[in-house]
Amino acid sequence: CGKTSIVQSILSNGQNYPKKYNMTTEIDLAVKEVSIPDTNVTVDLFFYDVPGASTFHQRGLQSKHYNDASIVVCVFDISSRKSFQSCAKWIQSVRSAQADFPTNEVEVILVANKVDLREDKADGDVSLAEVEDSEGECFANDNGFRYFETSVLDGYNLDTLVLHIATQIYKYL
């Protein structure tokens, strides 16, 4: 669905668009320093890029990393309904791992990725989207999540997403 591509693009300030896909099989940690506008403050964002495949989910590799999370970003690929439908399972997994904490302590951000596939094609090609923006927005609103649409291919909305995360972390400090 593009989690690793999003992280790599964020770390490289949009300069690195991964050309090859390598399935994430381990949990990767990445750190990005972000300046908070109108302040002299920078925050370090720690991105834990976890495998999305259900085989890795069943092994419980992620749960130990969820306990201290302040924000959880759940990414789905708009060209895959299955990817969208699995978001509820992933979010429940995070909340189960954080059972000792109140649910509302963790902000959940739902990210619809690959929105460039939804655009009207000038050459008459049909949109490749299986999930409409209204579905993502409705799911996010119904569950009290923030909702963003992104495209790593053209860098759409990645800076806005990062700034939102950084600003929320700054508020926690």
CSV table of N, CA, C and O in Angstrom, one decimal, residues 114-169:
chain,number,residue,atom,x,y,z
A,114,LYS,N,-1.7,6.7,-3.0
A,114,LYS,CA,-1.8,6.4,-4.4
A,114,LYS,C,-3.0,7.1,-5.0
A,114,LYS,O,-3.6,6.6,-6.0
A,115,VAL,N,-3.3,8.3,-4.5
A,115,VAL,CA,-4.5,9.0,-5.0
A,115,VAL,C,-4.2,9.5,-6.5
A,115,VAL,O,-5.2,9.9,-7.1
A,116,ASP,N,-3.0,9.5,-6.9
A,116,ASP,CA,-2.8,9.8,-8.3
A,116,ASP,C,-3.5,8.8,-9.3
A,116,ASP,O,-3.8,9.1,-10.4
A,117,LEU,N,-3.8,7.6,-8.7
A,117,LEU,CA,-4.5,6.6,-9.5
A,117,LEU,C,-6.0,6.9,-9.7
A,117,LEU,O,-6.7,6.3,-10.5
A,118,ARG,N,-6.5,7.9,-8.9
A,118,ARG,CA,-7.9,8.3,-9.0
A,118,ARG,C,-8.1,9.4,-10.0
A,118,ARG,O,-9.2,9.7,-10.5
A,119,GLU,N,-7.1,10.1,-10.4
A,119,GLU,CA,-7.2,11.3,-11.2
A,119,GLU,C,-7.8,10.9,-12.6
A,119,GLU,O,-7.6,9.8,-13.1
A,120,ASP,N,-8.6,11.9,-13.1
A,120,ASP,CA,-9.1,11.7,-14.5
A,120,ASP,C,-7.9,11.7,-15.4
A,120,ASP,O,-7.1,12.5,-15.4
A,121,LYS,N,-7.9,10.7,-16.2
A,121,LYS,CA,-6.8,10.5,-17.2
A,121,LYS,C,-7.1,11.2,-18.5
A,121,LYS,O,-8.2,11.1,-19.0
A,122,ALA,N,-6.2,12.1,-18.9
A,122,ALA,CA,-6.4,12.9,-20.1
A,122,ALA,C,-6.6,12.0,-21.4
A,122,ALA,O,-7.3,12.3,-22.3
A,123,ASP,N,-6.0,10.8,-21.3
A,123,ASP,CA,-6.1,9.9,-22.5
A,123,ASP,C,-7.3,9.0,-22.4
A,123,ASP,O,-7.4,8.1,-23.2
A,124,GLY,N,-8.2,9.2,-21.5
A,124,GLY,CA,-9.4,8.4,-21.4
A,124,GLY,C,-9.3,7.2,-20.6
A,124,GLY,O,-10.3,6.4,-20.5
A,125,ASP,N,-8.1,6.9,-20.0
A,125,ASP,CA,-8.0,5.7,-19.1
A,125,ASP,C,-9.0,5.9,-17.9
A,125,ASP,O,-9.3,6.9,-17.4
A,126,VAL,N,-9.4,4.7,-17.5
A,126,VAL,CA,-10.4,4.7,-16.3
A,126,VAL,C,-9.5,4.7,-15.0
A,126,VAL,O,-8.4,4.2,-15.0
A,127,SER,N,-10.1,5.4,-14.0
A,127,SER,CA,-9.5,5.5,-12.7
A,127,SER,C,-9.2,4.0,-12.2
A,127,SER,O,-10.1,3.2,-12.4
A,128,LEU,N,-8.1,3.8,-11.6
A,128,LEU,CA,-7.8,2.5,-11.0
A,128,LEU,C,-8.2,2.4,-9.5
A,128,LEU,O,-8.0,1.4,-8.9
A,129,ALA,N,-8.9,3.4,-9.0
A,129,ALA,CA,-9.3,3.4,-7.6
A,129,ALA,C,-10.4,2.4,-7.4
A,129,ALA,O,-11.4,2.4,-8.1
A,130,GLU,N,-10.2,1.6,-6.3
A,130,GLU,CA,-11.3,0.8,-5.8
A,130,GLU,C,-12.0,1.3,-4.6
A,130,GLU,O,-13.0,0.9,-4.1
A,131,VAL,N,-11.4,2.4,-4.0
A,131,VAL,CA,-11.9,3.0,-2.8
A,131,VAL,C,-12.0,4.5,-3.1
A,131,VAL,O,-11.1,5.2,-3.5
A,132,GLU,N,-13.2,5.0,-2.9
A,132,GLU,CA,-13.5,6.4,-3.2
A,132,GLU,C,-13.1,7.2,-2.0
A,132,GLU,O,-13.1,6.7,-0.9
A,133,ASP,N,-12.8,8.5,-2.2
A,133,ASP,CA,-12.4,9.4,-1.1
A,133,ASP,C,-13.5,9.5,-0.1
A,133,ASP,O,-13.2,9.5,1.1
A,134,SER,N,-14.7,9.5,-0.5
A,134,SER,CA,-15.8,9.6,0.5
A,134,SER,C,-15.9,8.4,1.5
A,134,SER,O,-16.2,8.5,2.6
A,135,GLU,N,-15.5,7.2,1.0
A,135,GLU,CA,-15.4,6.0,1.9
A,135,GLU,C,-14.3,6.1,2.9
A,135,GLU,O,-14.6,5.8,4.1
A,136,GLY,N,-13.2,6.6,2.5
A,136,GLY,CA,-12.1,6.8,3.5
A,136,GLY,C,-12.5,7.9,4.5
A,136,GLY,O,-12.2,7.7,5.7
A,137,GLU,N,-13.0,9.0,4.0
A,137,GLU,CA,-13.4,10.1,4.9
A,137,GLU,C,-14.5,9.6,5.9
A,137,GLU,O,-14.4,9.9,7.1
A,138,CYS,N,-15.5,8.9,5.4
A,138,CYS,CA,-16.5,8.4,6.3
A,138,CYS,C,-16.0,7.4,7.4
A,138,CYS,O,-16.4,7.6,8.5
A,139,PHE,N,-15.1,6.5,7.0
A,139,PHE,CA,-14.5,5.6,7.9
A,139,PHE,C,-13.7,6.3,9.0
A,139,PHE,O,-13.8,6.1,10.2
A,140,ALA,N,-13.0,7.3,8.5
A,140,ALA,CA,-12.2,8.1,9.5
A,140,ALA,C,-13.1,8.9,10.4
A,140,ALA,O,-12.9,8.9,11.6
A,141,ASN,N,-14.1,9.6,9.9
A,141,ASN,CA,-15.0,10.4,10.7
A,141,ASN,C,-15.8,9.5,11.7
A,141,ASN,O,-15.9,9.9,12.9
A,142,ASP,N,-16.3,8.4,11.2
A,142,ASP,CA,-17.0,7.5,12.1
A,142,ASP,C,-16.2,7.0,13.3
A,142,ASP,O,-16.8,6.6,14.3
A,143,ASN,N,-14.9,6.9,13.1
A,143,ASN,CA,-14.0,6.4,14.2
A,143,ASN,C,-13.2,7.5,14.9
A,143,ASN,O,-12.3,7.1,15.7
A,144,GLY,N,-13.4,8.7,14.5
A,144,GLY,CA,-12.7,9.8,15.2
A,144,GLY,C,-11.2,9.9,14.8
A,144,GLY,O,-10.4,10.4,15.5
A,145,PHE,N,-10.9,9.5,13.5
A,145,PHE,CA,-9.6,9.6,13.0
A,145,PHE,C,-9.4,10.8,12.2
A,145,PHE,O,-10.3,11.3,11.6
A,146,ARG,N,-8.1,11.2,12.0
A,146,ARG,CA,-7.8,12.2,11.0
A,146,ARG,C,-7.6,11.5,9.7
A,146,ARG,O,-7.3,10.3,9.7
A,147,TYR,N,-7.9,12.2,8.6
A,147,TYR,CA,-7.8,11.6,7.3
A,147,TYR,C,-7.0,12.4,6.3
A,147,TYR,O,-7.2,13.6,6.3
A,148,PHE,N,-6.1,11.8,5.6
A,148,PHE,CA,-5.2,12.4,4.6
A,148,PHE,C,-5.2,11.6,3.4
A,148,PHE,O,-5.3,10.4,3.5
A,149,GLU,N,-5.1,12.2,2.2
A,149,GLU,CA,-4.9,11.6,1.0
A,149,GLU,C,-3.5,12.0,0.5
A,149,GLU,O,-3.1,13.1,0.6
A,150,THR,N,-2.7,11.0,0.0
A,150,THR,CA,-1.4,11.2,-0.4
A,150,THR,C,-1.0,10.5,-1.7
A,150,THR,O,-1.7,9.6,-2.1
A,151,SER,N,0.0,11.0,-2.3
A,151,SER,CA,0.6,10.3,-3.5
A,151,SER,C,2.1,10.4,-3.4
A,151,SER,O,2.6,11.5,-3.4
A,152,VAL,N,2.8,9.3,-3.2
A,152,VAL,CA,4.3,9.4,-3.2
A,152,VAL,C,4.8,9.7,-4.6
A,152,VAL,O,5.8,10.4,-4.7
A,153,LEU,N,4.1,9.2,-5.6
A,153,LEU,CA,4.5,9.4,-7.0
A,153,LEU,C,4.7,10.9,-7.3
A,153,LEU,O,5.7,11.3,-7.9
A,154,ASP,N,3.8,11.7,-6.9
A,154,ASP,CA,3.9,13.1,-7.2
A,154,ASP,C,4.1,14.0,-5.9
A,154,ASP,O,4.1,15.2,-6.0
A,155,GLY,N,4.3,13.3,-4.8
A,155,GLY,CA,4.5,14.1,-3.5
A,155,GLY,C,3.3,14.8,-2.9
A,155,GLY,O,3.5,15.5,-2.0
A,156,TYR,N,2.2,14.5,-3.4
A,156,TYR,CA,1.0,15.1,-3.0
A,156,TYR,C,0.7,14.9,-1.5
A,156,TYR,O,0.6,13.8,-1.0
A,157,ASN,N,0.6,16.0,-0.8
A,157,ASN,CA,0.1,16.1,0.6
A,157,ASN,C,1.1,15.4,1.6
A,157,ASN,O,0.7,15.3,2.8
A,158,LEU,N,2.3,15.0,1.3
A,158,LEU,CA,3.2,14.4,2.2
A,158,LEU,C,3.7,15.4,3.2
A,158,LEU,O,3.8,15.1,4.4
A,159,ASP,N,4.0,16.6,2.8
A,159,ASP,CA,4.4,17.7,3.7
A,159,ASP,C,3.4,18.0,4.7
A,159,ASP,O,3.6,18.2,5.9
A,160,THR,N,2.1,18.1,4.3
A,160,THR,CA,1.0,18.4,5.1
A,160,THR,C,0.8,17.3,6.2
A,160,THR,O,0.6,17.6,7.4
A,161,LEU,N,1.0,16.0,5.8
A,161,LEU,CA,0.9,14.9,6.7
A,161,LEU,C,2.0,15.0,7.8
A,161,LEU,O,1.7,14.9,9.0
A,162,VAL,N,3.2,15.2,7.3
A,162,VAL,CA,4.3,15.3,8.3
A,162,VAL,C,4.2,16.4,9.2
A,162,VAL,O,4.4,16.3,10.4
A,163,LEU,N,3.8,17.6,8.7
A,163,LEU,CA,3.6,18.7,9.6
A,163,LEU,C,2.5,18.5,10.6
A,163,LEU,O,2.6,18.9,11.8
A,164,HIS,N,1.4,17.8,10.2
A,164,HIS,CA,0.4,17.5,11.2
A,164,HIS,C,0.9,16.6,12.3
A,164,HIS,O,0.7,16.8,13.5
A,165,ILE,N,1.6,15.6,11.9
A,165,ILE,CA,2.2,14.6,12.9
A,165,ILE,C,3.2,15.4,13.8
A,165,ILE,O,3.1,15.2,15.0
A,166,ALA,N,4.0,16.2,13.3
A,166,ALA,CA,5.0,16.9,14.1
A,166,ALA,C,4.3,17.9,15.0
A,166,ALA,O,4.7,18.0,16.2
A,167,THR,N,3.3,18.6,14.5
A,167,THR,CA,2.6,19.5,15.4
A,167,THR,C,1.9,18.8,16.5
A,167,THR,O,1.9,19.3,17.7
A,168,GLN,N,1.3,17.6,16.2
A,168,GLN,CA,0.6,16.9,17.3
A,168,GLN,C,1.7,16.4,18.3
A,168,GLN,O,1.4,16.5,19.5
A,169,ILE,N,2.8,16.0,17.9
A,169,ILE,CA,3.9,15.5,18.8
A,169,ILE,C,4.3,16.7,19.7
A,169,ILE,O,4.5,16.6,20.9
